[in-house]
Amino acid sequence: MLKTRQILGCSSGFVSHRWKPYSNTCTSSSTTSGSLSFLSTSTCFNPLLSYSSSSSTLLPTATATWSSSTRRHRFGALSMSSAPSGSNPGVPSSSAAVQSAGNARKINFCQLCGGPTKHEIPNGEEKIRAICTVCERIAYENPKMVVGCLIEHDNRILLCKRKIQPSYGLWTLPAGYMEIGESAAEGAIRETREEACADVEVLSPFAQLDIPLIGQTYVIFLARLKTPHFSPGPESSECRLFALDEIPFDSLSFSSMVVTLKLYVEDVRAGKIKFHYGTINKRPGTSPSDSHAYTLDYHLQS
């Protein structure tokens, strides 16, 4: 359940096994017909329906190949951007953005004893921290991890329309914050069940997207429906399957969703699904909630 933010962490390998989801507690009211479509990390995909978006540019096809028996990771660095026409193309590099991001928010009271805090750089550190003036506890803040599923069924993608803020009424992949005590894959399966009442099997990691400005990391997995049933959960008003040329890019909830779905469409058109890592940097002066004002820097793909 993604209520306030978005992000991910780096993974160097690929998943070779399947995860077992928890038991389904949702009641399904929507069904789809047709046989299940299995996504395989070793299968080359045929180009699907045409796709157009005024803010996207097809990326060059990666030269690396990998299969279920042999995994050779060769990464190519690319960059993707999305912004309204007339925007300033001079954006900071990923390294500069990472260095300037992560400023501590104002924490006025200690979360342990309630004492007032002072803000200074502790000995041996480089960043300003909130330090309790009573118990001397240092408040450290760490990024949030968001996990979710990109579910392909009958050459279509399952999206949910958000029934909560932020981005109320906009479309998203089923995703949300990872919980303590679960793996990233388990969290993605749980979030899919909560938001789409769908029972899925995770196939492989697809994308890791870091968003330093808002302190989030996204991990998105490719997945398939175990049964062709889904329906809106408490945080969704609608769930639908979209053909690739029907994906509502102008009505997606977050920049992470825009990037993930653009990369997937480009991979399908190129005939090969790859694993992607990148940093989403928001354009200076734009709102963090603007899903189209970003650059995708330090883009690596297998």
PDB file of C-alpha atoms in Angstrom:
ATOM      1  CA  MET A   1       0.000   0.000   0.000  1.00  0.00           C
ATOM      2  CA  LEU A   2       1.835   3.026  -1.306  1.00  0.00           C
ATOM      3  CA  LYS A   3       0.471   6.065   0.495  1.00  0.00           C
ATOM      4  CA  THR A   4       3.150   8.720   0.514  1.00  0.00           C
ATOM      5  CA  ARG A   5       6.358   7.852  -1.349  1.00  0.00           C
ATOM      6  CA  GLN A   6       8.313   5.620  -3.965  1.00  0.00           C
ATOM      7  CA  ILE A   7      11.988   3.621  -4.614  1.00  0.00           C
ATOM      8  CA  LEU A   8      14.526   0.406  -4.691  1.00  0.00           C
ATOM      9  CA  GLY A   9      17.925  -1.278  -3.924  1.00  0.00           C
ATOM     10  CA  CYS A  10      20.638  -2.742  -6.171  1.00  0.00           C
ATOM     11  CA  SER A  11      20.526  -6.436  -7.007  1.00  0.00           C
ATOM     12  CA  SER A  12      23.308  -7.954  -9.050  1.00  0.00           C
ATOM     13  CA  GLY A  13      21.779 -11.337  -9.795  1.00  0.00           C
ATOM     14  CA  PHE A  14      18.626 -12.778 -11.241  1.00  0.00           C
ATOM     15  CA  VAL A  15      15.982 -14.863  -9.549  1.00  0.00           C
ATOM     16  CA  SER A  16      16.037 -18.472 -10.679  1.00  0.00           C
ATOM     17  CA  HIS A  17      13.316 -19.861  -8.459  1.00  0.00           C
ATOM     18  CA  ARG A  18       9.641 -19.187  -7.832  1.00  0.00           C
ATOM     19  CA  TRP A  19       8.151 -17.708  -4.678  1.00  0.00           C
ATOM     20  CA  LYS A  20       5.064 -19.067  -2.968  1.00  0.00           C
ATOM     21  CA  PRO A  21       2.520 -16.382  -2.088  1.00  0.00           C
ATOM     22  CA  TYR A  22       0.496 -16.291   1.078  1.00  0.00           C
ATOM     23  CA  SER A  23      -3.072 -17.557   0.936  1.00  0.00           C
ATOM     24  CA  ASN A  24      -5.452 -15.272  -0.942  1.00  0.00           C
ATOM     25  CA  THR A  25      -7.902 -13.411   1.239  1.00  0.00           C
ATOM     26  CA  CYS A  26      -9.530 -11.237  -1.408  1.00  0.00           C
ATOM     27  CA  THR A  27     -12.797 -12.057  -3.086  1.00  0.00           C
ATOM     28  CA  SER A  28     -12.503 -11.823  -6.841  1.00  0.00           C
ATOM     29  CA  SER A  29     -15.293 -10.288  -8.853  1.00  0.00           C
ATOM     30  CA  SER A  30     -13.591  -9.766 -12.215  1.00  0.00           C
ATOM     31  CA  THR A  31     -12.343 -12.449 -14.555  1.00  0.00           C
ATOM     32  CA  THR A  32     -10.498 -12.539 -17.815  1.00  0.00           C
ATOM     33  CA  SER A  33     -10.672 -15.152 -20.504  1.00  0.00           C
ATOM     34  CA  GLY A  34      -7.917 -16.924 -22.379  1.00  0.00           C
ATOM     35  CA  SER A  35      -4.952 -19.009 -21.359  1.00  0.00           C
ATOM     36  CA  LEU A  36      -2.299 -17.658 -19.066  1.00  0.00           C
ATOM     37  CA  SER A  37       0.702 -16.037 -20.709  1.00  0.00           C
ATOM     38  CA  PHE A  38       3.974 -17.030 -19.055  1.00  0.00           C
ATOM     39  CA  LEU A  39       6.874 -14.589 -18.996  1.00  0.00           C
ATOM     40  CA  SER A  40      10.267 -16.239 -19.178  1.00  0.00           C
ATOM     41  CA  THR A  41      13.534 -14.427 -18.687  1.00  0.00           C
ATOM     42  CA  SER A  42      15.120 -16.621 -21.338  1.00  0.00           C
ATOM     43  CA  THR A  43      12.458 -16.085 -23.991  1.00  0.00           C
ATOM     44  CA  CYS A  44      12.734 -13.487 -26.725  1.00  0.00           C
ATOM     45  CA  PHE A  45       9.462 -11.623 -27.213  1.00  0.00           C
ATOM     46  CA  ASN A  46       7.970 -10.715 -30.551  1.00  0.00           C
ATOM     47  CA  PRO A  47       7.237  -7.012 -31.001  1.00  0.00           C
ATOM     48  CA  LEU A  48       3.721  -6.204 -29.894  1.00  0.00           C
ATOM     49  CA  LEU A  49       1.319  -3.416 -30.669  1.00  0.00           C
ATOM     50  CA  SER A  50       2.638  -0.009 -31.677  1.00  0.00           C
ATOM     51  CA  TYR A  51       3.301   2.488 -28.923  1.00  0.00           C
ATOM     52  CA  SER A  52       3.544   6.229 -29.083  1.00  0.00           C
ATOM     53  CA  SER A  53       4.143   8.861 -26.467  1.00  0.00           C
ATOM     54  CA  SER A  54       5.154  12.449 -27.004  1.00  0.00           C
ATOM     55  CA  SER A  55       7.588  12.292 -24.108  1.00  0.00           C
ATOM     56  CA  SER A  56       9.384   9.047 -24.858  1.00  0.00           C
ATOM     57  CA  THR A  57      12.301   8.057 -27.024  1.00  0.00           C
ATOM     58  CA  LEU A  58      13.167   4.480 -27.822  1.00  0.00           C
ATOM     59  CA  LEU A  59      16.399   3.396 -26.214  1.00  0.00           C
ATOM     60  CA  PRO A  60      19.104   1.547 -28.157  1.00  0.00           C
ATOM     61  CA  THR A  61      18.838  -2.214 -27.916  1.00  0.00           C
ATOM     62  CA  ALA A  62      21.296  -3.764 -25.474  1.00  0.00           C
ATOM     63  CA  THR A  63      23.883  -6.079 -26.976  1.00  0.00           C
ATOM     64  CA  ALA A  64      23.976  -8.486 -24.064  1.00  0.00           C
ATOM     65  CA  THR A  65      22.122 -11.777 -23.932  1.00  0.00           C
ATOM     66  CA  TRP A  66      21.339 -14.103 -21.073  1.00  0.00           C
ATOM     67  CA  SER A  67      19.426 -17.312 -20.546  1.00  0.00           C
ATOM     68  CA  SER A  68      18.132 -19.460 -17.733  1.00  0.00           C
ATOM     69  CA  SER A  69      21.171 -21.731 -17.990  1.00  0.00           C
ATOM     70  CA  THR A  70      23.891 -19.132 -18.568  1.00  0.00           C
ATOM     71  CA  ARG A  71      23.747 -15.661 -17.056  1.00  0.00           C
ATOM     72  CA  ARG A  72      26.303 -13.254 -18.450  1.00  0.00           C
ATOM     73  CA  HIS A  73      25.763  -9.746 -17.179  1.00  0.00           C
ATOM     74  CA  ARG A  74      26.993  -7.045 -19.527  1.00  0.00           C
ATOM     75  CA  PHE A  75      25.601  -3.642 -18.768  1.00  0.00           C
ATOM     76  CA  GLY A  76      25.210  -0.676 -21.068  1.00  0.00           C
ATOM     77  CA  ALA A  77      24.706   2.834 -19.677  1.00  0.00           C
ATOM     78  CA  LEU A  78      21.879   4.867 -21.182  1.00  0.00           C
ATOM     79  CA  SER A  79      19.800   7.890 -20.255  1.00  0.00           C
ATOM     80  CA  MET A  80      16.102   8.616 -20.533  1.00  0.00           C
ATOM     81  CA  SER A  81      14.323  11.891 -19.943  1.00  0.00           C
ATOM     82  CA  SER A  82      10.757  13.072 -19.833  1.00  0.00           C
ATOM     83  CA  ALA A  83       9.607  16.665 -19.520  1.00  0.00           C
ATOM     84  CA  PRO A  84       7.212  19.161 -21.065  1.00  0.00           C
ATOM     85  CA  SER A  85       8.426  20.956 -24.166  1.00  0.00           C
ATOM     86  CA  GLY A  86      10.432  24.072 -23.406  1.00  0.00           C
ATOM     87  CA  SER A  87      11.875  22.716 -20.177  1.00  0.00           C
ATOM     88  CA  ASN A  88      15.511  23.345 -19.369  1.00  0.00           C
ATOM     89  CA  PRO A  89      17.598  20.409 -20.618  1.00  0.00           C
ATOM     90  CA  GLY A  90      20.465  21.327 -18.333  1.00  0.00           C
ATOM     91  CA  VAL A  91      19.871  18.906 -15.485  1.00  0.00           C
ATOM     92  CA  PRO A  92      22.453  17.752 -12.971  1.00  0.00           C
ATOM     93  CA  SER A  93      24.283  14.511 -13.524  1.00  0.00           C
ATOM     94  CA  SER A  94      23.327  11.495 -11.463  1.00  0.00           C
ATOM     95  CA  SER A  95      26.433  11.798  -9.303  1.00  0.00           C
ATOM     96  CA  ALA A  96      25.732  15.455  -8.534  1.00  0.00           C
ATOM     97  CA  ALA A  97      22.096  14.682  -7.822  1.00  0.00           C
ATOM     98  CA  VAL A  98      23.014  11.875  -5.449  1.00  0.00           C
ATOM     99  CA  GLN A  99      25.510  14.076  -3.612  1.00  0.00           C
ATOM    100  CA  SER A 100      23.025  16.922  -3.214  1.00  0.00           C
ATOM    101  CA  ALA A 101      20.101  14.683  -2.228  1.00  0.00           C
ATOM    102  CA  GLY A 102      19.272  13.261   1.165  1.00  0.00           C
ATOM    103  CA  ASN A 103      19.221  16.413   3.291  1.00  0.00           C
ATOM    104  CA  ALA A 104      17.897  15.581   6.747  1.00  0.00           C
ATOM    105  CA  ARG A 105      14.397  16.821   7.501  1.00  0.00           C
ATOM    106  CA  LYS A 106      13.889  18.913  10.574  1.00  0.00           C
ATOM    107  CA  ILE A 107      13.530  16.611  13.592  1.00  0.00           C
ATOM    108  CA  ASN A 108      12.878  18.759  16.656  1.00  0.00           C
ATOM    109  CA  PHE A 109      12.435  16.092  19.311  1.00  0.00           C
ATOM    110  CA  CYS A 110      14.136  12.791  20.096  1.00  0.00           C
ATOM    111  CA  GLN A 111      12.080   9.771  19.123  1.00  0.00           C
ATOM    112  CA  LEU A 112      13.527   7.826  22.079  1.00  0.00           C
ATOM    113  CA  CYS A 113      13.234  10.145  25.096  1.00  0.00           C
ATOM    114  CA  GLY A 114      11.370  13.156  23.698  1.00  0.00           C
ATOM    115  CA  GLY A 115      14.163  15.595  24.440  1.00  0.00           C
ATOM    116  CA  PRO A 116      14.909  18.584  22.166  1.00  0.00           C
ATOM    117  CA  THR A 117      17.419  18.060  19.375  1.00  0.00           C
ATOM    118  CA  LYS A 118      20.266  20.057  17.917  1.00  0.00           C
ATOM    119  CA  HIS A 119      21.304  19.830  14.270  1.00  0.00           C
ATOM    120  CA  GLU A 120      24.996  19.429  13.555  1.00  0.00           C
ATOM    121  CA  ILE A 121      27.509  17.078  11.980  1.00  0.00           C
ATOM    122  CA  PRO A 122      28.525  14.301  14.428  1.00  0.00           C
ATOM    123  CA  ASN A 123      32.203  13.498  14.839  1.00  0.00           C
ATOM    124  CA  GLY A 124      33.479  11.286  12.035  1.00  0.00           C
ATOM    125  CA  GLU A 125      30.452  11.908   9.800  1.00  0.00           C
ATOM    126  CA  GLU A 126      29.716  14.194   6.853  1.00  0.00           C
ATOM    127  CA  LYS A 127      26.002  15.005   7.087  1.00  0.00           C
ATOM    128  CA  ILE A 128      23.998  17.142   9.462  1.00  0.00           C
ATOM    129  CA  ARG A 129      22.008  14.959  11.840  1.00  0.00           C
ATOM    130  CA  ALA A 130      19.407  15.578  14.521  1.00  0.00           C
ATOM    131  CA  ILE A 131      21.113  14.850  17.865  1.00  0.00           C
ATOM    132  CA  CYS A 132      19.218  14.639  21.133  1.00  0.00           C
ATOM    133  CA  THR A 133      20.509  17.156  23.691  1.00  0.00           C
ATOM    134  CA  VAL A 134      19.376  14.896  26.548  1.00  0.00           C
ATOM    135  CA  CYS A 135      20.323  11.296  25.671  1.00  0.00           C
ATOM    136  CA  GLU A 136      22.636  12.190  22.739  1.00  0.00           C
ATOM    137  CA  ARG A 137      20.872   9.730  20.429  1.00  0.00           C
ATOM    138  CA  ILE A 138      21.496  10.466  16.737  1.00  0.00           C
ATOM    139  CA  ALA A 139      18.466  10.218  14.442  1.00  0.00           C
ATOM    140  CA  TYR A 140      19.342   8.392  11.224  1.00  0.00           C
ATOM    141  CA  GLU A 141      16.917   8.345   8.307  1.00  0.00           C
ATOM    142  CA  ASN A 142      17.051   5.656   5.639  1.00  0.00           C
ATOM    143  CA  PRO A 143      15.329   5.284   2.279  1.00  0.00           C
ATOM    144  CA  LYS A 144      12.055   3.389   1.932  1.00  0.00           C
ATOM    145  CA  MET A 145      11.808   0.348  -0.320  1.00  0.00           C
ATOM    146  CA  VAL A 146       8.761  -0.036  -2.558  1.00  0.00           C
ATOM    147  CA  VAL A 147       8.090  -3.398  -4.201  1.00  0.00           C
ATOM    148  CA  GLY A 148       5.579  -4.319  -6.872  1.00  0.00           C
ATOM    149  CA  CYS A 149       4.652  -6.512  -9.816  1.00  0.00           C
ATOM    150  CA  LEU A 150       4.492  -5.930 -13.549  1.00  0.00           C
ATOM    151  CA  ILE A 151       1.927  -8.572 -14.534  1.00  0.00           C
ATOM    152  CA  GLU A 152       1.557  -9.623 -18.176  1.00  0.00           C
ATOM    153  CA  HIS A 153      -1.531 -11.584 -19.223  1.00  0.00           C
ATOM    154  CA  ASP A 154      -2.666 -12.222 -22.804  1.00  0.00           C
ATOM    155  CA  ASN A 155      -0.182  -9.603 -24.074  1.00  0.00           C
ATOM    156  CA  ARG A 156      -1.680  -7.010 -21.725  1.00  0.00           C
ATOM    157  CA  ILE A 157      -0.531  -5.365 -18.494  1.00  0.00           C
ATOM    158  CA  LEU A 158      -2.531  -5.243 -15.253  1.00  0.00           C
ATOM    159  CA  LEU A 159      -2.907  -1.743 -13.789  1.00  0.00           C
ATOM    160  CA  CYS A 160      -4.828  -0.456 -10.772  1.00  0.00           C
ATOM    161  CA  LYS A 161      -6.522   2.941 -10.430  1.00  0.00           C
ATOM    162  CA  ARG A 162      -5.604   4.489  -7.081  1.00  0.00           C
ATOM    163  CA  LYS A 163      -8.399   5.105  -4.590  1.00  0.00           C
ATOM    164  CA  ILE A 164      -6.124   6.878  -2.103  1.00  0.00           C
ATOM    165  CA  GLN A 165      -3.811   9.868  -2.045  1.00  0.00           C
ATOM    166  CA  PRO A 166      -1.334  10.715  -3.368  1.00  0.00           C
ATOM    167  CA  SER A 167      -2.211  10.443  -7.073  1.00  0.00           C
ATOM    168  CA  TYR A 168      -5.854   9.619  -6.427  1.00  0.00           C
ATOM    169  CA  GLY A 169      -7.566   8.428  -9.613  1.00  0.00           C
ATOM    170  CA  LEU A 170      -4.325   7.724 -11.483  1.00  0.00           C
ATOM    171  CA  TRP A 171      -3.088   4.345 -12.711  1.00  0.00           C
ATOM    172  CA  THR A 172      -0.275   2.320 -11.177  1.00  0.00           C
ATOM    173  CA  LEU A 173       1.266  -1.101 -11.066  1.00  0.00           C
ATOM    174  CA  PRO A 174       0.307  -2.899  -7.842  1.00  0.00           C
ATOM    175  CA  ALA A 175       3.103  -1.840  -5.488  1.00  0.00           C
ATOM    176  CA  GLY A 176       3.759  -0.602  -1.980  1.00  0.00           C
ATOM    177  CA  TYR A 177       6.140  -0.473   0.936  1.00  0.00           C
ATOM    178  CA  MET A 178       8.037  -3.611   1.851  1.00  0.00           C
ATOM    179  CA  GLU A 179       7.297  -4.811   5.380  1.00  0.00           C
ATOM    180  CA  ILE A 180       9.673  -6.036   8.073  1.00  0.00           C
ATOM    181  CA  GLY A 181       9.905  -9.834   8.016  1.00  0.00           C
ATOM    182  CA  GLU A 182       9.272 -10.366   4.299  1.00  0.00           C
ATOM    183  CA  SER A 183      11.463 -10.573   1.223  1.00  0.00           C
ATOM    184  CA  ALA A 184      11.090  -8.117  -1.645  1.00  0.00           C
ATOM    185  CA  ALA A 185       9.324 -10.764  -3.733  1.00  0.00           C
ATOM    186  CA  GLU A 186       6.969 -11.669  -0.893  1.00  0.00           C
ATOM    187  CA  GLY A 187       6.143  -8.003  -0.421  1.00  0.00           C
ATOM    188  CA  ALA A 188       5.401  -7.567  -4.130  1.00  0.00           C
ATOM    189  CA  ILE A 189       3.089 -10.611  -4.053  1.00  0.00           C
ATOM    190  CA  ARG A 190       1.323  -9.282  -0.940  1.00  0.00           C
ATOM    191  CA  GLU A 191       0.858  -5.804  -2.400  1.00  0.00           C
ATOM    192  CA  THR A 192      -0.587  -7.308  -5.587  1.00  0.00           C
ATOM    193  CA  ARG A 193      -3.066  -9.311  -3.534  1.00  0.00           C
ATOM    194  CA  GLU A 194      -4.025  -6.252  -1.477  1.00  0.00           C
ATOM    195  CA  GLU A 195      -4.452  -3.856  -4.407  1.00  0.00           C
ATOM    196  CA  ALA A 196      -5.712  -6.167  -7.172  1.00  0.00           C
ATOM    197  CA  CYS A 197      -6.928  -9.270  -5.277  1.00  0.00           C
ATOM    198  CA  ALA A 198      -4.743 -11.229  -7.689  1.00  0.00           C
ATOM    199  CA  ASP A 199      -2.745 -14.362  -6.932  1.00  0.00           C
ATOM    200  CA  VAL A 200       0.563 -14.075  -8.805  1.00  0.00           C
ATOM    201  CA  GLU A 201       3.817 -15.940  -9.302  1.00  0.00           C
ATOM    202  CA  VAL A 202       6.987 -13.850  -9.457  1.00  0.00           C
ATOM    203  CA  LEU A 203       9.154 -14.739 -12.454  1.00  0.00           C
ATOM    204  CA  SER A 204      12.181 -12.432 -12.285  1.00  0.00           C
ATOM    205  CA  PRO A 205      13.289  -8.946 -11.240  1.00  0.00           C
ATOM    206  CA  PHE A 206      12.671  -6.349 -13.956  1.00  0.00           C
ATOM    207  CA  ALA A 207      13.756  -2.958 -12.620  1.00  0.00           C
ATOM    208  CA  GLN A 208      15.409  -1.244  -9.694  1.00  0.00           C
ATOM    209  CA  LEU A 209      14.857   2.505  -9.668  1.00  0.00           C
ATOM    210  CA  ASP A 210      16.370   4.809  -7.052  1.00  0.00           C
ATOM    211  CA  ILE A 211      14.751   8.214  -6.362  1.00  0.00           C
ATOM    212  CA  PRO A 212      17.169  10.092  -4.059  1.00  0.00           C
ATOM    213  CA  LEU A 213      15.052  13.250  -3.846  1.00  0.00           C
ATOM    214  CA  ILE A 214      12.253  11.494  -1.976  1.00  0.00           C
ATOM    215  CA  GLY A 215      14.341   8.764  -0.340  1.00  0.00           C
ATOM    216  CA  GLN A 216      12.816   5.761  -2.082  1.00  0.00           C
ATOM    217  CA  THR A 217      13.914   2.720  -4.056  1.00  0.00           C
ATOM    218  CA  TYR A 218      11.583   0.726  -6.300  1.00  0.00           C
ATOM    219  CA  VAL A 219      11.997  -2.970  -7.020  1.00  0.00           C
ATOM    220  CA  ILE A 220       9.594  -4.190  -9.707  1.00  0.00           C
ATOM    221  CA  PHE A 221       9.224  -7.882 -10.561  1.00  0.00           C
ATOM    222  CA  LEU A 222       7.853  -9.519 -13.669  1.00  0.00           C
ATOM    223  CA  ALA A 223       4.979 -11.767 -12.643  1.00  0.00           C
ATOM    224  CA  ARG A 224       2.113 -13.814 -14.051  1.00  0.00           C
ATOM    225  CA  LEU A 225      -1.418 -14.484 -12.840  1.00  0.00           C
ATOM    226  CA  LYS A 226      -1.739 -17.937 -11.294  1.00  0.00           C
ATOM    227  CA  THR A 227      -5.471 -17.762 -12.000  1.00  0.00           C
ATOM    228  CA  PRO A 228      -7.136 -15.295 -14.396  1.00  0.00           C
ATOM    229  CA  HIS A 229      -8.984 -13.490 -11.611  1.00  0.00           C
ATOM    230  CA  PHE A 230      -8.548  -9.993 -10.201  1.00  0.00           C
ATOM    231  CA  SER A 231     -10.655  -7.214  -8.705  1.00  0.00           C
ATOM    232  CA  PRO A 232     -10.081  -3.871  -6.956  1.00  0.00           C
ATOM    233  CA  GLY A 233      -8.782  -4.050  -3.404  1.00  0.00           C
ATOM    234  CA  PRO A 234      -9.527  -1.438  -0.705  1.00  0.00           C
ATOM    235  CA  GLU A 235      -6.975   1.019  -2.143  1.00  0.00           C
ATOM    236  CA  SER A 236      -8.056   0.621  -5.785  1.00  0.00           C
ATOM    237  CA  SER A 237     -11.206   1.798  -7.539  1.00  0.00           C
ATOM    238  CA  GLU A 238     -10.607  -0.223 -10.706  1.00  0.00           C
ATOM    239  CA  CYS A 239      -8.285  -2.891 -12.117  1.00  0.00           C
ATOM    240  CA  ARG A 240      -7.835  -3.351 -15.856  1.00  0.00           C
ATOM    241  CA  LEU A 241      -5.669  -5.123 -18.418  1.00  0.00           C
ATOM    242  CA  PHE A 242      -4.122  -2.732 -20.954  1.00  0.00           C
ATOM    243  CA  ALA A 243      -2.606  -3.571 -24.330  1.00  0.00           C
ATOM    244  CA  LEU A 244       0.762  -1.880 -24.763  1.00  0.00           C
ATOM    245  CA  ASP A 245      -0.614   0.819 -27.056  1.00  0.00           C
ATOM    246  CA  GLU A 246      -3.416   1.486 -24.555  1.00  0.00           C
ATOM    247  CA  ILE A 247      -1.278   2.136 -21.464  1.00  0.00           C
ATOM    248  CA  PRO A 248      -2.412   5.535 -20.074  1.00  0.00           C
ATOM    249  CA  PHE A 249       1.015   7.190 -19.879  1.00  0.00           C
ATOM    250  CA  ASP A 250      -0.567  10.605 -19.305  1.00  0.00           C
ATOM    251  CA  SER A 251      -2.490   9.255 -16.297  1.00  0.00           C
ATOM    252  CA  LEU A 252       0.151   7.254 -14.442  1.00  0.00           C
ATOM    253  CA  SER A 253       0.634   7.899 -10.743  1.00  0.00           C
ATOM    254  CA  PHE A 254       4.397   8.231 -10.302  1.00  0.00           C
ATOM    255  CA  SER A 255       7.546   8.743 -12.364  1.00  0.00           C
ATOM    256  CA  SER A 256       8.659   5.257 -11.317  1.00  0.00           C
ATOM    257  CA  MET A 257       5.580   3.822 -13.035  1.00  0.00           C
ATOM    258  CA  VAL A 258       6.221   5.881 -16.185  1.00  0.00           C
ATOM    259  CA  VAL A 259       9.838   4.725 -16.368  1.00  0.00           C
ATOM    260  CA  THR A 260       9.058   1.060 -15.634  1.00  0.00           C
ATOM    261  CA  LEU A 261       6.324   0.799 -18.260  1.00  0.00           C
ATOM    262  CA  LYS A 262       8.319   2.685 -20.911  1.00  0.00           C
ATOM    263  CA  LEU A 263      11.265   0.355 -20.384  1.00  0.00           C
ATOM    264  CA  TYR A 264       8.992  -2.675 -20.617  1.00  0.00           C
ATOM    265  CA  VAL A 265       7.361  -1.467 -23.841  1.00  0.00           C
ATOM    266  CA  GLU A 266      10.770  -0.782 -25.375  1.00  0.00           C
ATOM    267  CA  ASP A 267      12.037  -4.223 -24.362  1.00  0.00           C
ATOM    268  CA  VAL A 268       9.004  -5.924 -25.888  1.00  0.00           C
ATOM    269  CA  ARG A 269       9.380  -3.953 -29.116  1.00  0.00           C
ATOM    270  CA  ALA A 270      13.066  -4.920 -29.239  1.00  0.00           C
ATOM    271  CA  GLY A 271      12.159  -8.580 -28.708  1.00  0.00           C
ATOM    272  CA  LYS A 272      14.063  -9.080 -25.459  1.00  0.00           C
ATOM    273  CA  ILE A 273      13.164  -8.444 -21.826  1.00  0.00           C
ATOM    274  CA  LYS A 274      16.111  -7.077 -19.826  1.00  0.00           C
ATOM    275  CA  PHE A 275      16.849  -6.157 -16.227  1.00  0.00           C
ATOM    276  CA  HIS A 276      17.168  -2.388 -15.636  1.00  0.00           C
ATOM    277  CA  TYR A 277      18.794  -0.284 -12.955  1.00  0.00           C
ATOM    278  CA  GLY A 278      18.667   3.496 -12.906  1.00  0.00           C
ATOM    279  CA  THR A 279      18.351   6.674 -10.857  1.00  0.00           C
ATOM    280  CA  ILE A 280      15.296   8.866 -11.341  1.00  0.00           C
ATOM    281  CA  ASN A 281      16.290  12.491 -10.811  1.00  0.00           C
ATOM    282  CA  LYS A 282      13.503  15.022 -10.545  1.00  0.00           C
ATOM    283  CA  ARG A 283      14.056  18.198 -12.546  1.00  0.00           C
ATOM    284  CA  PRO A 284      15.056  21.221 -10.383  1.00  0.00           C
ATOM    285  CA  GLY A 285      12.114  23.415  -9.486  1.00  0.00           C
ATOM    286  CA  THR A 286       9.459  20.807 -10.208  1.00  0.00           C
ATOM    287  CA  SER A 287       7.177  19.080  -7.763  1.00  0.00           C
ATOM    288  CA  PRO A 288       8.237  15.607  -6.584  1.00  0.00           C
ATOM    289  CA  SER A 289       4.725  14.479  -7.508  1.00  0.00           C
ATOM    290  CA  ASP A 290       5.133  15.530 -11.160  1.00  0.00           C
ATOM    291  CA  SER A 291       5.417  12.111 -12.798  1.00  0.00           C
ATOM    292  CA  HIS A 292       6.840  13.426 -16.083  1.00  0.00           C
ATOM    293  CA  ALA A 293       9.522  15.894 -14.905  1.00  0.00           C
ATOM    294  CA  TYR A 294      12.560  13.663 -14.502  1.00  0.00           C
ATOM    295  CA  THR A 295      15.668  12.217 -16.068  1.00  0.00           C
ATOM    296  CA  LEU A 296      16.648   8.555 -15.851  1.00  0.00           C
ATOM    297  CA  ASP A 297      20.369   8.654 -15.145  1.00  0.00           C
ATOM    298  CA  TYR A 298      23.011   5.986 -14.720  1.00  0.00           C
ATOM    299  CA  HIS A 299      20.754   3.575 -16.584  1.00  0.00           C
ATOM    300  CA  LEU A 300      22.226   0.073 -16.676  1.00  0.00           C
ATOM    301  CA  GLN A 301      20.571  -2.843 -18.430  1.00  0.00           C
ATOM    302  CA  SER A 302      21.562  -6.459 -18.765  1.00  0.00           C
TER     303      SER A 302
END
